[in-house]
CSV table of C-alpha atoms in Angstrom, one decimal:
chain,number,residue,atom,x,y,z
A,28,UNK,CA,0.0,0.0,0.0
A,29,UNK,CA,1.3,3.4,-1.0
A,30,UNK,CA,1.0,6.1,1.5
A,31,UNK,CA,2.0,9.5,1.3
A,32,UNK,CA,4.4,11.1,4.1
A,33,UNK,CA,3.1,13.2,6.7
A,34,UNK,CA,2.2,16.7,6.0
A,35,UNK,CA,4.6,17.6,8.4
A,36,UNK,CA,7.4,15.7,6.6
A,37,UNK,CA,7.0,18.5,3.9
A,38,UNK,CA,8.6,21.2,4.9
A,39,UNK,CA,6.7,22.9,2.0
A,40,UNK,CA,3.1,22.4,3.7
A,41,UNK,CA,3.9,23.8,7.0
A,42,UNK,CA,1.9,26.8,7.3
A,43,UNK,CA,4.2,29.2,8.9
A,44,UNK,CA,5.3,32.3,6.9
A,45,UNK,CA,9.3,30.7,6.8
A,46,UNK,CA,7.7,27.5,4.9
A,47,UNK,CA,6.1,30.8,2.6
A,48,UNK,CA,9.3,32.1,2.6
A,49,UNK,CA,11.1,28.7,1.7
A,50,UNK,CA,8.4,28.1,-0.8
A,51,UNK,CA,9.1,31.4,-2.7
A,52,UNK,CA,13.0,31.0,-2.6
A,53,UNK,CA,12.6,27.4,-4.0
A,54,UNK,CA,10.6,28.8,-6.9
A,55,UNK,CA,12.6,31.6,-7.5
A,56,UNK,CA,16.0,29.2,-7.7
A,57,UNK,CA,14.0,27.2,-10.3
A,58,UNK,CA,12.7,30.0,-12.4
A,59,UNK,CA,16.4,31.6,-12.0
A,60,UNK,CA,18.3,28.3,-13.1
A,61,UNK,CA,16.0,27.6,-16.3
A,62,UNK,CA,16.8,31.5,-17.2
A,63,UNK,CA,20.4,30.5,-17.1
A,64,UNK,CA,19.8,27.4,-18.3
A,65,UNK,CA,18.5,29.2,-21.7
A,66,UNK,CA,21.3,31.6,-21.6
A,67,UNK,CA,23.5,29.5,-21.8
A,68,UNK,CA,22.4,27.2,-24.9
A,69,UNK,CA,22.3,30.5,-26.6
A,70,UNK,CA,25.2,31.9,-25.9
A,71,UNK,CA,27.1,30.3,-28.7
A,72,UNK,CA,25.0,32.2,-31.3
A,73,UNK,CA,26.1,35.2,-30.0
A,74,UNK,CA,29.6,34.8,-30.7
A,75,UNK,CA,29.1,33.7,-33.7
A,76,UNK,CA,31.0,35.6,-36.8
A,77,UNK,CA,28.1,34.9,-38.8
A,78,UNK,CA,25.4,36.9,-36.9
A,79,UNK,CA,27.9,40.2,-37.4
A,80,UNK,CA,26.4,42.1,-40.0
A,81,UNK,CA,29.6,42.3,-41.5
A,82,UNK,CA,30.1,38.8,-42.0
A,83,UNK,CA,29.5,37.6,-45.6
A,84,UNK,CA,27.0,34.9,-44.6
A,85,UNK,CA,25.1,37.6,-43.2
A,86,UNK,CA,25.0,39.8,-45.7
A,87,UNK,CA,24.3,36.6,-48.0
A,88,UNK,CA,20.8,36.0,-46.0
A,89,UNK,CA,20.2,39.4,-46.1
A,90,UNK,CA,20.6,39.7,-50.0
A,91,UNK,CA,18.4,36.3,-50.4
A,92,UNK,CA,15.5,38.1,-48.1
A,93,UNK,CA,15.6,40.9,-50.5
A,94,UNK,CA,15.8,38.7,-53.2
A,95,UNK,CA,19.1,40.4,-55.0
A,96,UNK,CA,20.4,36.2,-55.5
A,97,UNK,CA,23.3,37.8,-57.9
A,98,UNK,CA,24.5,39.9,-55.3
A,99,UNK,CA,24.2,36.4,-52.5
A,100,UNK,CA,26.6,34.3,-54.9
A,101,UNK,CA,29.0,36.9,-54.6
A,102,UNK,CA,29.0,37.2,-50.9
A,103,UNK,CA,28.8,33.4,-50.5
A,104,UNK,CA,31.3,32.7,-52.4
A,105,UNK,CA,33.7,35.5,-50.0
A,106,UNK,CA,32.7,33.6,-47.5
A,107,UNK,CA,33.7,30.1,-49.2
A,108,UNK,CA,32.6,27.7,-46.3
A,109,UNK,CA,32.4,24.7,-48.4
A,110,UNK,CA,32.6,22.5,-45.1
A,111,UNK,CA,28.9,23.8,-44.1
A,112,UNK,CA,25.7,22.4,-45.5
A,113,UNK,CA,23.8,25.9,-44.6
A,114,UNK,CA,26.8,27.5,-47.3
A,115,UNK,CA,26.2,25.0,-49.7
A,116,UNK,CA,22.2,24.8,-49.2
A,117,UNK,CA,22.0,28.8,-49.5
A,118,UNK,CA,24.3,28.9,-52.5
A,119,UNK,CA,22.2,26.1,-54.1
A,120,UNK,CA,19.2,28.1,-53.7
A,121,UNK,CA,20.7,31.7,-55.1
A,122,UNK,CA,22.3,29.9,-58.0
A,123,UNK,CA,18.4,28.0,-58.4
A,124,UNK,CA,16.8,31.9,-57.8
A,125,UNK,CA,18.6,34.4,-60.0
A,126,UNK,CA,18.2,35.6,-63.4
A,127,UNK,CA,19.2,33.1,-65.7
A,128,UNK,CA,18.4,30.1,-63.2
A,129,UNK,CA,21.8,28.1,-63.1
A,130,UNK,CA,20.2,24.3,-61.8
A,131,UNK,CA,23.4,22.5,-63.0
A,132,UNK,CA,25.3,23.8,-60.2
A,133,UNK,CA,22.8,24.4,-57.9
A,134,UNK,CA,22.1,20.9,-57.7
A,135,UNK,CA,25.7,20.4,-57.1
A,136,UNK,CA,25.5,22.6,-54.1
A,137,UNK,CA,22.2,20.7,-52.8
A,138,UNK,CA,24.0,17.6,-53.7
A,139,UNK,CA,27.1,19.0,-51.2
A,140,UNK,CA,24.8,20.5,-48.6
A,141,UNK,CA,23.0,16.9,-48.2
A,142,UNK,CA,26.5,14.8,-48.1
A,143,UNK,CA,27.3,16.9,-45.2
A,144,UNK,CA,24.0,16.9,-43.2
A,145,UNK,CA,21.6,14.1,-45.4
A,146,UNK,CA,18.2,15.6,-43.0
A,147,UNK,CA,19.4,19.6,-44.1
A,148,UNK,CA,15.8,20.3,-44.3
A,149,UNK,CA,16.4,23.3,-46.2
A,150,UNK,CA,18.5,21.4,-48.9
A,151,UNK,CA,16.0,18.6,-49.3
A,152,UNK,CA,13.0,20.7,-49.4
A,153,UNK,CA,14.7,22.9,-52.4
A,154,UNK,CA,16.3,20.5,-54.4
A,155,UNK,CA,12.9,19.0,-54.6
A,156,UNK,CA,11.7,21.6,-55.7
A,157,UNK,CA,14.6,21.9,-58.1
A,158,UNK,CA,14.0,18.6,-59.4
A,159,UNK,CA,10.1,19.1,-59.9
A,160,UNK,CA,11.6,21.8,-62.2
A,161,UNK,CA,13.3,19.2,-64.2
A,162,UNK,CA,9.8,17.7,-64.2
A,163,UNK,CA,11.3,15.0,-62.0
A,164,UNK,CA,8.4,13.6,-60.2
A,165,UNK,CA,9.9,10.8,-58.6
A,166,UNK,CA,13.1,12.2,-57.3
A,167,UNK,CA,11.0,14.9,-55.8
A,168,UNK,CA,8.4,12.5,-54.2
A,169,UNK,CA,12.0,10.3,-53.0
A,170,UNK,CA,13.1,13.9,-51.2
A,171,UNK,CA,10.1,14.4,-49.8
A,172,UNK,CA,9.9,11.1,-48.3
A,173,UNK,CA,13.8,12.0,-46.9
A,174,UNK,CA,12.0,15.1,-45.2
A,175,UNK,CA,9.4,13.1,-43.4
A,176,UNK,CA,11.8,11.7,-41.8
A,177,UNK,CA,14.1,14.8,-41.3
A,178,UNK,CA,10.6,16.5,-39.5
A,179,UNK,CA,8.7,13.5,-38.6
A,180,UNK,CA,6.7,15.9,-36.3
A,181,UNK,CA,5.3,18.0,-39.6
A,182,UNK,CA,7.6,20.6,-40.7
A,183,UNK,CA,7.3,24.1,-43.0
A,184,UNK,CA,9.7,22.0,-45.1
A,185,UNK,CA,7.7,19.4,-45.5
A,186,UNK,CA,4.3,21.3,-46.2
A,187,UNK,CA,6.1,23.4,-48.9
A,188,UNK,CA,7.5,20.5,-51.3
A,189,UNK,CA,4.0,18.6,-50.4
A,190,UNK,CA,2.4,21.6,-52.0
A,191,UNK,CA,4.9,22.3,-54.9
A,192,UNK,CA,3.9,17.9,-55.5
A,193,UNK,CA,0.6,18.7,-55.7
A,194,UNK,CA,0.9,21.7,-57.7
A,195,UNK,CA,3.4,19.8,-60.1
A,196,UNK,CA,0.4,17.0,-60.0
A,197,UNK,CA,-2.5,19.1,-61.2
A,198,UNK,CA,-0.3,21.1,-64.1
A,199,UNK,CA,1.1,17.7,-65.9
């Protein structure tokens, strides 16, 4: 039989204002540590070179917001960080965005974003969408199945090459 200790075994039930008191530190001390908890995980960001907005990556994602994708190849490739799938994913996608496309070598970049993270969901969701260009159904339908598992929650990813399927469905 389970029985539950004493009320006066808590120290937190006790009515007298020090148990109030105790009560009130104890939750302050949690609410403090999970503050500093959070901190802490991002404190790394912080530091990071990329965040300055002088920092070509930066001022890559800043020319891909305002869609200038000429101007995003050039600072990518001042940055040259071969190593990182975000570098190759967001070089895939300005060489896929600009004016001429250039899908040869964006799929290259995809191609070298995903051998360095396979569940980049940014990289699986766009060379989808690159392939669906090449009116490549199936490889499309194969990434998308890739980002299910990358997101296997649901996923902004996900939804977006679902739709572009679709939308590739109706059209052909």
């Amino acid at each position: 039989v389970l029985t539950w200790p004493r009320r006066s075994a808590w120290p937190f039930f006790q009515s007298s204002l020090s148990s109030i008191s105790n009560m009130k530190s104890l939750l302050f001390l949690i609410a403090w540590s999970v503050t500093v908890t959070a901190h802490a995980v991002d404190t790394s960001s912080v530091l990071d070179p990329e965040t300055f907005p002088t920092h070509p990556m930066y001022r890559a994602r800043e020319a891909i917001k305002s869609e200038q994708f000429d101007k995003a190849v050039e600072l990518l490739k001042q940055a040259e960080q071969k190593h990182s799938a975000d570098w190759n994913n967001l070089m895939g996608f300005s060489l896929r965005k600009k004016s001429p496309p250039d899908l040869t070598n964006a799929e290259v970049f995809y191609k070298a974003a995903l051998a360095l993270d396979p569940l980049h969901r940014g990289a699986l969701e766009y060379y989808g969408e690159l392939l669906l260009i090449r009116n490549d159904l199936t490889g499309a339908e194969a990434l998308l199945n890739r980002l299910g598992k990358a997101c296997p929650m649901d996923c902004e990813e996900y939804r977006d090459l679902k739709a572009g399927i679709a939308s590739f469905k109706l059209r052909n």
